[in-house]
CSV table of C-alpha atoms in Angstrom, one decimal:
chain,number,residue,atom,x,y,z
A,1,UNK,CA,-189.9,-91.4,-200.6
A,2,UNK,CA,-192.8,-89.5,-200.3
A,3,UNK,CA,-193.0,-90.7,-196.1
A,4,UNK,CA,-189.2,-89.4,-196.1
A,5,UNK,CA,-190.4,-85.9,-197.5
A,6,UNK,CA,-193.1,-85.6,-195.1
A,7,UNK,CA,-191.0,-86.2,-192.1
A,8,UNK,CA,-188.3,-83.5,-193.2
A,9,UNK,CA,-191.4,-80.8,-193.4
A,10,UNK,CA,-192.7,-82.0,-190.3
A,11,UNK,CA,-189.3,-81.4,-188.7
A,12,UNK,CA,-188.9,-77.9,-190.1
A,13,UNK,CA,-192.3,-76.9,-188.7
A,14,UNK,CA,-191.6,-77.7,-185.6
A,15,UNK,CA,-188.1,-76.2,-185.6
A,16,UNK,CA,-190.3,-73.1,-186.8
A,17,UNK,CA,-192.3,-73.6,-183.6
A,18,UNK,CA,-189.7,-73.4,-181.3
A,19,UNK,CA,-188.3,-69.6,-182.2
A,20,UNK,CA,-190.8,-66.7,-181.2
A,21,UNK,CA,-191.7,-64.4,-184.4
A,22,UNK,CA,-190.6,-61.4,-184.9
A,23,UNK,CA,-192.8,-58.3,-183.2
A,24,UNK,CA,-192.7,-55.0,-184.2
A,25,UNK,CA,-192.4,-52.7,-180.8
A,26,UNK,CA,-195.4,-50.8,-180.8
A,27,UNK,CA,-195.7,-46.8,-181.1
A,28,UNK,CA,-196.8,-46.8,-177.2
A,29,UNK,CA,-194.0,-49.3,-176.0
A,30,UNK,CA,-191.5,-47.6,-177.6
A,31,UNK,CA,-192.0,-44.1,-176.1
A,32,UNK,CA,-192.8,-45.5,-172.8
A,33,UNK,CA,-189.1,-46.8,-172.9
A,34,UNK,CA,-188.0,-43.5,-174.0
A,35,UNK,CA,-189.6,-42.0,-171.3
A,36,UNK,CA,-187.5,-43.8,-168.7
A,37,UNK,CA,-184.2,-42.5,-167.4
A,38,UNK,CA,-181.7,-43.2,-165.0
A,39,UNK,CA,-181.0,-41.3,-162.4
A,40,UNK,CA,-178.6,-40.5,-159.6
A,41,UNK,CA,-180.9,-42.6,-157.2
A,42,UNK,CA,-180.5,-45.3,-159.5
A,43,UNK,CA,-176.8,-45.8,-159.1
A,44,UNK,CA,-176.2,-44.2,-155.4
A,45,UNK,CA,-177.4,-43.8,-151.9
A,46,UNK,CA,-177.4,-41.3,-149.4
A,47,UNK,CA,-174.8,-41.3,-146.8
A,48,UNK,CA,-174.0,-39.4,-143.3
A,49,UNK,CA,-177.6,-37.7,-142.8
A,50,UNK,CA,-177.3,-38.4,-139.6
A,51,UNK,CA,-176.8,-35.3,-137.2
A,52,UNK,CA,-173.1,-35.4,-135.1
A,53,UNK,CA,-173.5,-35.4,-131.4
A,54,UNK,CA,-170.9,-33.5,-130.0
A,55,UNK,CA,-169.8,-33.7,-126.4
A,56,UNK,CA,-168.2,-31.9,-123.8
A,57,UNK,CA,-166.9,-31.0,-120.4
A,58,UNK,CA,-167.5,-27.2,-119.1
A,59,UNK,CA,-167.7,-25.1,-116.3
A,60,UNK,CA,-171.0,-22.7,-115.0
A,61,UNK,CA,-170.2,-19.6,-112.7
A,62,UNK,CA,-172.4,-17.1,-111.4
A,63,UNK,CA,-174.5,-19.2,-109.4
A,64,UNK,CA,-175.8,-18.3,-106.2
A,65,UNK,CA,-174.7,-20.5,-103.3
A,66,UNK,CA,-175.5,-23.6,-105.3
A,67,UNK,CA,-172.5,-24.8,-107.2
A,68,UNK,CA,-171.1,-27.9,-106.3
A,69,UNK,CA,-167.9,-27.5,-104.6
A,70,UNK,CA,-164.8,-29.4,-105.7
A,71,UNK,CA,-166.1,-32.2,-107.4
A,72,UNK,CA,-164.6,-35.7,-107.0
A,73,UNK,CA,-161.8,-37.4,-109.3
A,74,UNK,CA,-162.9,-38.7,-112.6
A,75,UNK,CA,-162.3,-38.3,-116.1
A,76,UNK,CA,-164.6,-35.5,-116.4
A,77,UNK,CA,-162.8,-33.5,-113.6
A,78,UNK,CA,-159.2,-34.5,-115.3
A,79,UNK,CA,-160.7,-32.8,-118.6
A,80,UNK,CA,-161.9,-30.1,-117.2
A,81,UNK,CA,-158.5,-29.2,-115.2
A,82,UNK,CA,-157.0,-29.6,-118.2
A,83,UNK,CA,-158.5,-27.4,-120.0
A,84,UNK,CA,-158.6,-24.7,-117.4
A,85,UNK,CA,-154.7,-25.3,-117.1
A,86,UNK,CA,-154.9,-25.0,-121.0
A,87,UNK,CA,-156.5,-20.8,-120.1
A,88,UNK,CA,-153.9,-20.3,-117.8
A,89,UNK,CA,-155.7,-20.1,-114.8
A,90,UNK,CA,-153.7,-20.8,-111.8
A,91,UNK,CA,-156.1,-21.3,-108.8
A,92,UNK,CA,-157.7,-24.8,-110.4
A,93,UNK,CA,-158.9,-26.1,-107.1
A,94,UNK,CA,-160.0,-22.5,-105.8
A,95,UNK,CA,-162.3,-22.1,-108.7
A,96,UNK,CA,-163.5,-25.4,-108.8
A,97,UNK,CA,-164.6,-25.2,-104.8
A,98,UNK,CA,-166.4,-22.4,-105.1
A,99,UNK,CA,-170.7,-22.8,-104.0
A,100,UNK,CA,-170.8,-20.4,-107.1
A,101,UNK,CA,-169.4,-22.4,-109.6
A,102,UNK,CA,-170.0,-26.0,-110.7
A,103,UNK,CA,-168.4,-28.6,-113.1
A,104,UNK,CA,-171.1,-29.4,-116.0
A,105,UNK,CA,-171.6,-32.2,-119.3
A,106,UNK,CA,-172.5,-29.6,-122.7
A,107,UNK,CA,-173.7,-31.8,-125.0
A,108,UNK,CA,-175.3,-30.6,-128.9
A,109,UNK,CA,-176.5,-32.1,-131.5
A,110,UNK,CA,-174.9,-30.8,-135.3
A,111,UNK,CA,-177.5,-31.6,-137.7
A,112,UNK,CA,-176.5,-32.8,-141.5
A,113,UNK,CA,-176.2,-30.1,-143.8
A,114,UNK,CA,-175.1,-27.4,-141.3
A,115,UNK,CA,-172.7,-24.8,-141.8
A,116,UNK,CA,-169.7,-23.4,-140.1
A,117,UNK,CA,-170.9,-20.6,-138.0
A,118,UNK,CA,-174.5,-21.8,-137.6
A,119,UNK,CA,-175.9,-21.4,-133.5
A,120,UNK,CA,-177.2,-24.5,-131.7
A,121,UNK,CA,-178.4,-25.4,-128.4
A,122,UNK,CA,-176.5,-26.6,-126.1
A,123,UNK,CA,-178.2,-28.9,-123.4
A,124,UNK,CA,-176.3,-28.9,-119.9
A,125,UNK,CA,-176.6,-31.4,-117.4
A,126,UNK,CA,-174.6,-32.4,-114.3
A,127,UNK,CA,-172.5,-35.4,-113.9
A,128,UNK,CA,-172.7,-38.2,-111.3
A,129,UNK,CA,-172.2,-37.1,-107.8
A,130,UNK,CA,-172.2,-34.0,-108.7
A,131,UNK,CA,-173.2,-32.0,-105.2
A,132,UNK,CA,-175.2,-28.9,-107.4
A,133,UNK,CA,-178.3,-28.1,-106.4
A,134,UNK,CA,-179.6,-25.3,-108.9
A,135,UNK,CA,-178.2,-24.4,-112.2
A,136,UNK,CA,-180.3,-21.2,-112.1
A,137,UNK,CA,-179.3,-18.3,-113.2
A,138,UNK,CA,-175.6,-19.4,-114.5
A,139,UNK,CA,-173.5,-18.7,-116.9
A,140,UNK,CA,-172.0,-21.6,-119.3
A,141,UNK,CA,-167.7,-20.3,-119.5
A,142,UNK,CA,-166.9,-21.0,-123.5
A,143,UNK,CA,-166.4,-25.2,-123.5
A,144,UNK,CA,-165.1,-26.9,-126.5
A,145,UNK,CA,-167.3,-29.8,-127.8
A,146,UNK,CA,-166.2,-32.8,-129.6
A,147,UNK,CA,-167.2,-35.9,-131.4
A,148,UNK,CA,-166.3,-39.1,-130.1
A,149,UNK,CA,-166.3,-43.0,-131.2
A,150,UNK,CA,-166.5,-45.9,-129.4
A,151,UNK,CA,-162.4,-47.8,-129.4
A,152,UNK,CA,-163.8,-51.3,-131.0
A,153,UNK,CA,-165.4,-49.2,-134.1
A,154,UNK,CA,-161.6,-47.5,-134.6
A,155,UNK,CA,-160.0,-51.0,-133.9
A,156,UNK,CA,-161.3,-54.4,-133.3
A,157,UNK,CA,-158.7,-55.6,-130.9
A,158,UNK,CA,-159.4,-52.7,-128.4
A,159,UNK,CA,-160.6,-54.2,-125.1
A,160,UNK,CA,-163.6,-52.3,-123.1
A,161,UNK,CA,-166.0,-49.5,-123.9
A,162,UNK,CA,-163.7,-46.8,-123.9
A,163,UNK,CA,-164.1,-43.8,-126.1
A,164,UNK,CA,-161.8,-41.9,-128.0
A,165,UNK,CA,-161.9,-38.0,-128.5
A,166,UNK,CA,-162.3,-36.6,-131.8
A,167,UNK,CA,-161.9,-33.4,-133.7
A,168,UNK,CA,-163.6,-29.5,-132.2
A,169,UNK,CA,-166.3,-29.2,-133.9
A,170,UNK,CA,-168.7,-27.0,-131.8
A,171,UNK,CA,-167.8,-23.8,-129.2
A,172,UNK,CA,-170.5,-23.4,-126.1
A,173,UNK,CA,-171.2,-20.2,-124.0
A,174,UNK,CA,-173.8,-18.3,-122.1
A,175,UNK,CA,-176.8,-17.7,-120.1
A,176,UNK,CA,-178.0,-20.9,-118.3
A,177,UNK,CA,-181.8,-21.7,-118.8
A,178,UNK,CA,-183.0,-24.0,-116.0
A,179,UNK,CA,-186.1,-25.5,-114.4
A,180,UNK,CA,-188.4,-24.4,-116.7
A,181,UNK,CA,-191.7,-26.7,-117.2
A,182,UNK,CA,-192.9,-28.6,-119.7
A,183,UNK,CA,-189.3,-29.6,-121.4
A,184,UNK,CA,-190.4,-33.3,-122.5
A,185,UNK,CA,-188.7,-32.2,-125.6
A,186,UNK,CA,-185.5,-31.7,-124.3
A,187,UNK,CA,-185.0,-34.6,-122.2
A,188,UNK,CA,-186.0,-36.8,-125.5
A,189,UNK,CA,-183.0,-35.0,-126.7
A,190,UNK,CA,-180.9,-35.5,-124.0
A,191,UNK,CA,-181.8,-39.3,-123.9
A,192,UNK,CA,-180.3,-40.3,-127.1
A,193,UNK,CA,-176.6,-38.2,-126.5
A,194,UNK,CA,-176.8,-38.5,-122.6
A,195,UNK,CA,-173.3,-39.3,-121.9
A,196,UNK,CA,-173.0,-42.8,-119.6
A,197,UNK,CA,-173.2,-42.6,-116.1
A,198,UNK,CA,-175.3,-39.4,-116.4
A,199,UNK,CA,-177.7,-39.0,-113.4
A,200,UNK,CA,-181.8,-38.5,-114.9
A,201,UNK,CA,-183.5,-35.4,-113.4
A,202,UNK,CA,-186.7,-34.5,-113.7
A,203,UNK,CA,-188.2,-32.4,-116.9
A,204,UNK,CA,-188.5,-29.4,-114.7
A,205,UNK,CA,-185.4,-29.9,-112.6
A,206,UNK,CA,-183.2,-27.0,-112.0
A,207,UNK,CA,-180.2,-29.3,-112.3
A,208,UNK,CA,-181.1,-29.3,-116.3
A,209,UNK,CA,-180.1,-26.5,-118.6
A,210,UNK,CA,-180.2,-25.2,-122.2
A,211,UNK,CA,-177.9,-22.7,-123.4
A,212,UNK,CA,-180.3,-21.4,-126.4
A,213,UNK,CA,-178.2,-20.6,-129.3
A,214,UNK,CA,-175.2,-20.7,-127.0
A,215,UNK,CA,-173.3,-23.4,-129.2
A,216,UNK,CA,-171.8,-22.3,-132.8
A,217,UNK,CA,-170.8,-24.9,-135.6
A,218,UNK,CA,-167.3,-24.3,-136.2
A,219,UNK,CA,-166.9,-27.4,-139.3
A,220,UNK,CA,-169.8,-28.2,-141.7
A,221,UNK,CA,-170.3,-31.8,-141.3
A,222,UNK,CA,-170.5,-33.7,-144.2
A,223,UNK,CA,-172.8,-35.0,-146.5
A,224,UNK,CA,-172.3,-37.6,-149.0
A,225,UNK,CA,-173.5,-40.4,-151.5
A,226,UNK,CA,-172.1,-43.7,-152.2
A,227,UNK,CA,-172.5,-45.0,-155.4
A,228,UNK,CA,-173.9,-49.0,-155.2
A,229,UNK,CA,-171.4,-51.7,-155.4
A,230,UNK,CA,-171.9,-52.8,-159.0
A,231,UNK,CA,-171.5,-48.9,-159.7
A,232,UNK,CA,-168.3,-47.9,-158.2
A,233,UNK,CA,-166.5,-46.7,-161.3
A,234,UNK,CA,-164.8,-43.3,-161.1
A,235,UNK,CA,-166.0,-42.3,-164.2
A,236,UNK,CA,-169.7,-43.0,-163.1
A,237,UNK,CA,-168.7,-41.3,-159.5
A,238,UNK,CA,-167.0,-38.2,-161.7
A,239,UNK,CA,-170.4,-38.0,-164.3
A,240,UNK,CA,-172.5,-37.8,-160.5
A,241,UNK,CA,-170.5,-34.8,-159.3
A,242,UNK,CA,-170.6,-33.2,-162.7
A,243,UNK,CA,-174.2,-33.4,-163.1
A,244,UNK,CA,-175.3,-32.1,-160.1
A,245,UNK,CA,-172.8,-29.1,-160.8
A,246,UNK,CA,-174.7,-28.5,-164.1
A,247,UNK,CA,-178.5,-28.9,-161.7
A,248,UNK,CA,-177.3,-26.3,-159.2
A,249,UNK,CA,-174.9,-23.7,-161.0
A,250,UNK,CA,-173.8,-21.0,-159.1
A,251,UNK,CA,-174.5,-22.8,-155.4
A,252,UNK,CA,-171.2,-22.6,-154.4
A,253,UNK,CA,-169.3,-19.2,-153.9
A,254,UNK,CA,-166.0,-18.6,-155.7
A,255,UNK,CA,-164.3,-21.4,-157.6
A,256,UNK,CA,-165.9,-24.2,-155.2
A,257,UNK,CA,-168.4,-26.7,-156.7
A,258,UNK,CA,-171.1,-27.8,-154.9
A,259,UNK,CA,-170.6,-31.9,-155.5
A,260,UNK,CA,-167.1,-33.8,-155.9
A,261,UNK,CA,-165.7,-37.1,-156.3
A,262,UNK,CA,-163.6,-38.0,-153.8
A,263,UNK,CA,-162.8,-41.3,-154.7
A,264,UNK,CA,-164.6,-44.5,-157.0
A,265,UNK,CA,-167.0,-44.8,-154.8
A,266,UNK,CA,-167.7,-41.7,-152.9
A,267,UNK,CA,-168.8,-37.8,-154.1
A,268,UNK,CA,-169.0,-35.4,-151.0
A,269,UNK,CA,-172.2,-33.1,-151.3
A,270,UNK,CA,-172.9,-29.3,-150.4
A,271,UNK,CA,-176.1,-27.9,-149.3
A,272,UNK,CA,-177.5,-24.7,-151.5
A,273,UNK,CA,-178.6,-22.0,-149.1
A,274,UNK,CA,-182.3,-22.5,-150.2
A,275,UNK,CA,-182.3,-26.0,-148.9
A,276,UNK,CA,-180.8,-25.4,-145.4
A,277,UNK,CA,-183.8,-26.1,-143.9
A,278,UNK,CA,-185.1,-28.9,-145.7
A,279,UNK,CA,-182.7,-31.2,-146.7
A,280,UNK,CA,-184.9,-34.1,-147.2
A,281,UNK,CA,-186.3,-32.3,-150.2
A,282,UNK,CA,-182.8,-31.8,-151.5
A,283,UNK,CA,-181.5,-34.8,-151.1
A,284,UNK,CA,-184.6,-36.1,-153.0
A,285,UNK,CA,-184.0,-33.8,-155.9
A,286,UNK,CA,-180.9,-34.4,-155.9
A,287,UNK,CA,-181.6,-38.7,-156.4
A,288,UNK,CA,-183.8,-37.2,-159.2
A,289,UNK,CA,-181.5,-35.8,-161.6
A,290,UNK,CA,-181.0,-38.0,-164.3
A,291,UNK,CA,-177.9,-39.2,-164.9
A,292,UNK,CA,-176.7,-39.8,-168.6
A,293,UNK,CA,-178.1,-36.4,-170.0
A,294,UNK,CA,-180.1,-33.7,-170.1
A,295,UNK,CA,-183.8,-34.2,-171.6
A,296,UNK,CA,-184.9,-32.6,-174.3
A,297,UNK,CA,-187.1,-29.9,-173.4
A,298,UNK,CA,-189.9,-31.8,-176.3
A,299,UNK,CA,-188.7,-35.4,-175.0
A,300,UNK,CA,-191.1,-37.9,-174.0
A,301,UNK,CA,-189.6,-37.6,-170.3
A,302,UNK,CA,-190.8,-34.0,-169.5
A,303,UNK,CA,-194.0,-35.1,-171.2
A,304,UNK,CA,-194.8,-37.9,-169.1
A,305,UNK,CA,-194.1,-35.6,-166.1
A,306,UNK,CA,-195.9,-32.4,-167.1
A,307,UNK,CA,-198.9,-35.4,-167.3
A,308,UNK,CA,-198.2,-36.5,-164.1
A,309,UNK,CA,-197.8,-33.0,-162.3
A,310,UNK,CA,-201.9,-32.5,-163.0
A,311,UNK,CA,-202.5,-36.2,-161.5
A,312,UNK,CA,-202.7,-35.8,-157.4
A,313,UNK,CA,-201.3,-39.4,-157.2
A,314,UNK,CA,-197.9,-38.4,-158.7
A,315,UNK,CA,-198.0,-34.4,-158.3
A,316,UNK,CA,-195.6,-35.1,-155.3
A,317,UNK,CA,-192.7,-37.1,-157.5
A,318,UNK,CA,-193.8,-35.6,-160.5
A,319,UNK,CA,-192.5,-31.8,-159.0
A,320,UNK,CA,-189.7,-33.2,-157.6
A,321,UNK,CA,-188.5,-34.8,-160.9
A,322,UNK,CA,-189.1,-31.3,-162.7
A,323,UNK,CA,-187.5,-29.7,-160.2
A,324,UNK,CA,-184.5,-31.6,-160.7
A,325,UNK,CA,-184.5,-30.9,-164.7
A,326,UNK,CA,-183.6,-26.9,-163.8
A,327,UNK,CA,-184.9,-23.6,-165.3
A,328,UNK,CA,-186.8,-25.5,-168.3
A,329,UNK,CA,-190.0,-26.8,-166.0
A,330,UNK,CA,-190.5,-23.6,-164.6
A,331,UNK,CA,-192.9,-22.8,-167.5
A,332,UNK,CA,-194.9,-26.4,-166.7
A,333,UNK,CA,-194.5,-25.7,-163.0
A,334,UNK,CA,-196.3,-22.0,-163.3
A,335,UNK,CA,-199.0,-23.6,-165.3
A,336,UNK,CA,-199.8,-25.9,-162.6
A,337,UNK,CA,-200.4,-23.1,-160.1
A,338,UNK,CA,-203.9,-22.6,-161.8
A,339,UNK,CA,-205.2,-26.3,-161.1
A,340,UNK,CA,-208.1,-27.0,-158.8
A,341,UNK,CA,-206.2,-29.2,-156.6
A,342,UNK,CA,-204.8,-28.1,-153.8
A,343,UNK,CA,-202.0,-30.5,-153.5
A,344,UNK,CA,-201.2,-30.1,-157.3
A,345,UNK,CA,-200.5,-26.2,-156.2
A,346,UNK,CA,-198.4,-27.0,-153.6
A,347,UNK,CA,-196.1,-29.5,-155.6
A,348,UNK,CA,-195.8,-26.8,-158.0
A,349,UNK,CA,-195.2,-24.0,-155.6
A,350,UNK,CA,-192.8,-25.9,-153.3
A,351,UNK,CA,-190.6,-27.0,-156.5
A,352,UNK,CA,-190.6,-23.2,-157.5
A,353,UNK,CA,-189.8,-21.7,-154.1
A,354,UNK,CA,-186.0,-24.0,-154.4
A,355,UNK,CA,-186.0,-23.0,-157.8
A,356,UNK,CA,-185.6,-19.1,-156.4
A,357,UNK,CA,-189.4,-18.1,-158.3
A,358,UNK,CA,-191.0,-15.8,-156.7
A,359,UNK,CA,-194.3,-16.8,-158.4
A,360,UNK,CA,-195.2,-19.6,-155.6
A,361,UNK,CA,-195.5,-16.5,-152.7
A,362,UNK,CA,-199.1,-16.1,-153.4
A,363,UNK,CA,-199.9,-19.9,-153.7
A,364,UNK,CA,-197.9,-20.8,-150.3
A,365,UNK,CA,-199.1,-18.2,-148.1
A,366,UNK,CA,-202.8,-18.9,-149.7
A,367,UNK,CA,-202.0,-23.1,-148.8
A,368,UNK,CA,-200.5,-22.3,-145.4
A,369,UNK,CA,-204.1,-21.0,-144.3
A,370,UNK,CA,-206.5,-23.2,-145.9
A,371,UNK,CA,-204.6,-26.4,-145.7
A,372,UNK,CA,-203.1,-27.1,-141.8
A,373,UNK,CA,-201.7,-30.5,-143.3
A,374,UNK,CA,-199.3,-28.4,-145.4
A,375,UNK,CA,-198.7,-25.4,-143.6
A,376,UNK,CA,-195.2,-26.4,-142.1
A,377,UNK,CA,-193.9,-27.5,-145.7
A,378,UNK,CA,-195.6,-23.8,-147.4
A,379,UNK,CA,-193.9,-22.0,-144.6
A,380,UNK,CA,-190.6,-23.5,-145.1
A,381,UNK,CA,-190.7,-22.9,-148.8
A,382,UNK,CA,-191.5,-19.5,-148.0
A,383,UNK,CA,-188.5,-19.0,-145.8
A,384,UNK,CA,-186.0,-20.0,-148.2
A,385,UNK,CA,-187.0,-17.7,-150.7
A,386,UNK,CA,-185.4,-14.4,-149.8
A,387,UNK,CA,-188.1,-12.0,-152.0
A,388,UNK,CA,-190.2,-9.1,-151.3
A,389,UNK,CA,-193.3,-10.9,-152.0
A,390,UNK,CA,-192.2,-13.8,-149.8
A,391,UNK,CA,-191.5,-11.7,-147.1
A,392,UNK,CA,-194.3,-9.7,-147.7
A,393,UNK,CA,-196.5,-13.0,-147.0
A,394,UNK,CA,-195.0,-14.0,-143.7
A,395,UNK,CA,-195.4,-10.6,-142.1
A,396,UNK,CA,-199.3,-10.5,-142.9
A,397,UNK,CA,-199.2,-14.3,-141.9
A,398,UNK,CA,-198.0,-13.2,-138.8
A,399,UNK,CA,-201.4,-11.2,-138.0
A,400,UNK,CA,-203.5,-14.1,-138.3
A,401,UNK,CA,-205.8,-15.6,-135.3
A,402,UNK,CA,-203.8,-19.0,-135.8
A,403,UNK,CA,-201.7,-19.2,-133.5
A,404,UNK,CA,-199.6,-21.8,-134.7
A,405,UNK,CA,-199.7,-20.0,-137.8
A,406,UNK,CA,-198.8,-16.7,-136.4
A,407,UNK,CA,-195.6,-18.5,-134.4
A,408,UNK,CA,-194.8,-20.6,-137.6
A,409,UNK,CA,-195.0,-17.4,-139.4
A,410,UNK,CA,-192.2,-15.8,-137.8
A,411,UNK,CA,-190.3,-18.4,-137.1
A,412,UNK,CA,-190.0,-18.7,-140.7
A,413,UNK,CA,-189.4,-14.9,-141.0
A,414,UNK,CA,-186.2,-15.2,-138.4
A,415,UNK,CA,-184.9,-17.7,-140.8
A,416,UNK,CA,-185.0,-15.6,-143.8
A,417,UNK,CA,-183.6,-12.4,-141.5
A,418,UNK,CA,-183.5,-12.4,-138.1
A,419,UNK,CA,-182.5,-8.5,-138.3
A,420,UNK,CA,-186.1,-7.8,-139.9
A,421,UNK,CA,-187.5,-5.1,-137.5
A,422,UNK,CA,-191.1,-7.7,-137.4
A,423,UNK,CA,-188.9,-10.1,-135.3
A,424,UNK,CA,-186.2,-8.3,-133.8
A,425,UNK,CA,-188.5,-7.4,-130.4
A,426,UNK,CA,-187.1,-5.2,-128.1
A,427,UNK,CA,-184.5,-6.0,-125.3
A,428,UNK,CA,-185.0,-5.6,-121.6
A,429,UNK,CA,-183.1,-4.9,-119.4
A,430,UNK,CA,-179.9,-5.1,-122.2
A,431,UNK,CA,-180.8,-8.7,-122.2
């Protein structure tokens, strides 16, 4: 009996063994948990940042003696007489044989977050067999540029390479900039949009042109995110939109929000005016806002941030997740303007420059000197922020010996108003 007993006990001890014992979650655990939240990046991804070339067929005039004549048939001739038939000119062939005019390829490039209206440049180039010799001193007659996609990507069972014409997105015209030197730039531009058959030309050929400015958006492309495919729920998609509404209140003129859901799976995105020229940053704000609610302003999440703001190793994220909570870090943010390292007061400063605070004026302009490595971001930053102060800071920025610092200066004062009388120079010869 007593053996019996002994191998019952045994038995429950080992059934004892086999379940883990209860632990208490420590104090530290447990706010480290709370600390986490999910955010927007955690259920979505970016989509459509890529810019939209646009493409098409034009005519330059004005040239002296070195137009091309009638040039042979091809697709790019049929276009271009039907467009011309399309203005109601009459004398196709007449204008098209003329040594003063020439038929051209206009191509741009629309970057992501643009808006209707905004100027481009237009890159112009001649086609195959083209019997030019000189695009100097031409004139680009208004061309209409599209976007196009390759038949197989529209339908599968479409046989060859052949493109199909999309929507108007871009207008060209003006002044023709050829043969300048030194245009490495542009011709790793032209590379990736060059339409086929395209003849190359050297950097400094006159048979390559730039309209500058010449081209002007006409739709804002869009921007968008897609939520992951375990989290395509339209309530999740509808929570994304409304949560970025509530991060970026009053973005959006008149009764327009600034995210919506089109669908399950997709919320289109608009750009706030203070990120035009840095979308990156947005779009990484945006990925930051977390997604279920708002944390509370004494919450262990701002904590754990306003800690890791001071620490250079995560000042970068740290400021962009602040940034992302709205008007309540702006107190945290100022505060961090004081700290010794450098790159502490520029996380700070950037984040308050898209949060429209004209506090991070002195701290940029003071970071685009010192530090070179940052100068393009503090300038930037500057730029978006339409202040007195900011403005103030670009126009002495503009007297320094730098001269990369002088040009980045007022490059950055053109974008916050070209009609500032420090940048408007003076015309000559009413050109």
């Amino acid at each position: 009996m007593k053996v019996r007993w002994l191998i019952v006990l045994l038995g429950l001890g080992l059934v004892g063994c086999l379940h883990p014992k209860f632990r208490p979650q420590s104090p530290d655990d447990a706010e480290a948990k709370e600390a986490q939240e999910r955010t927007i990046g955690d259920v979505s991804k970016v989509a459509n940042v890529e810019p939209t070339s646009v493409f098409g067929v034009g005519l330059v005039v004005n040239l002296n003696g070195t137009g091309g004549g009638l040039p042979p048939s091809s697709d790019y001739r049929t276009t271009l007489e039907n467009d011309l038939k399309a203005r109601g000119v009459r004398d196709i062939n007449g204008m098209l044989s003329s040594p003063n005019n020439t038929m051209v390829i206009v191509t741009a490039e629309i970057p992501a977050g643009s808006r209707k209206g905004d100027p481009l440049d237009a890159i112009i180039t001649l086609p195959d067999q083209s019997r030019c010799t000189s695009l100097k001193g031409g004139y680009l007659v208004q061309c209409e540029l599209y976007n196009y996609e390759l038949a197989k990507r529209v339908n599968p069972n479409a046989q060859g390479n052949k493109s199909l014409r999309g929507y108007k997105l871009a207008m060209a015209e003006g002044r023709v900039l050829a043969g300048m030197e030194g245009k490495g730039q542009v011709r790793a531009e032209i590379s990736q949009t060059k339409p086929v058959g395209e003849r190359e030309d050297d950097d400094d050929s006159p048979k390559l042109g730039r309209v500058w400015g010449g081209c002007t958006c006409l739709e804002s492309p869009p921007l968008a995110l897609e939520l992951n495919t375990d989290q395509q729920q339209a309530r999740i998609a509808a929570r994304v939109a409304e949560r970025i509404n509530e991060t970026f209140p009053g973005a959006r003129i008149g009764n327009d929000q600034l995210a919506s859901a089109k669908n399950r799976s997709l919320i289109m995105l608009g750009v706030p005016s203070q990120y035009r020229h840095n979308l990156p940053h947005y779009l990484r704000v945006v990925r930051a806002i977390p997604l279920d609610h708002v944390p509370p302003k004494d919450g262990p999440y701002r904590r754990k941030l306003a800690d890791q703001l001071l620490d250079p190793a995560h000042t970068l994220s740290a400021s962009i997740r602040l940034e992302a909570l709205g008007e309540d870090s702006v107190p945290v943010l100022k505060a961090a303007l004081k700290e010794p390292s450098f790159l502490v007061r520029f996380a700070a400063a950037e984040a308050l420059a898209y949060m429209r605070k004209p506090a991070c004026g002195e701290e940029l302009a003071r970071l685009a000197k010192e530090q070179p490595v940052l100068r393009a971001h503090c300038l930037t930053a500057l730029a978006s922020l339409d202040e007195s102060i900011c403005r103030r800071k670009l126009e002495e920025l503009m007297g320094e010996k730098d001269a990369k610092l002088r040009y980045g200066a007022f490059h950055g004062l053109r974008i916050m108003d070209d009609r500032d009388p420090e940048v408007t120079g003076t015309k000559l010869n009413n050109s």
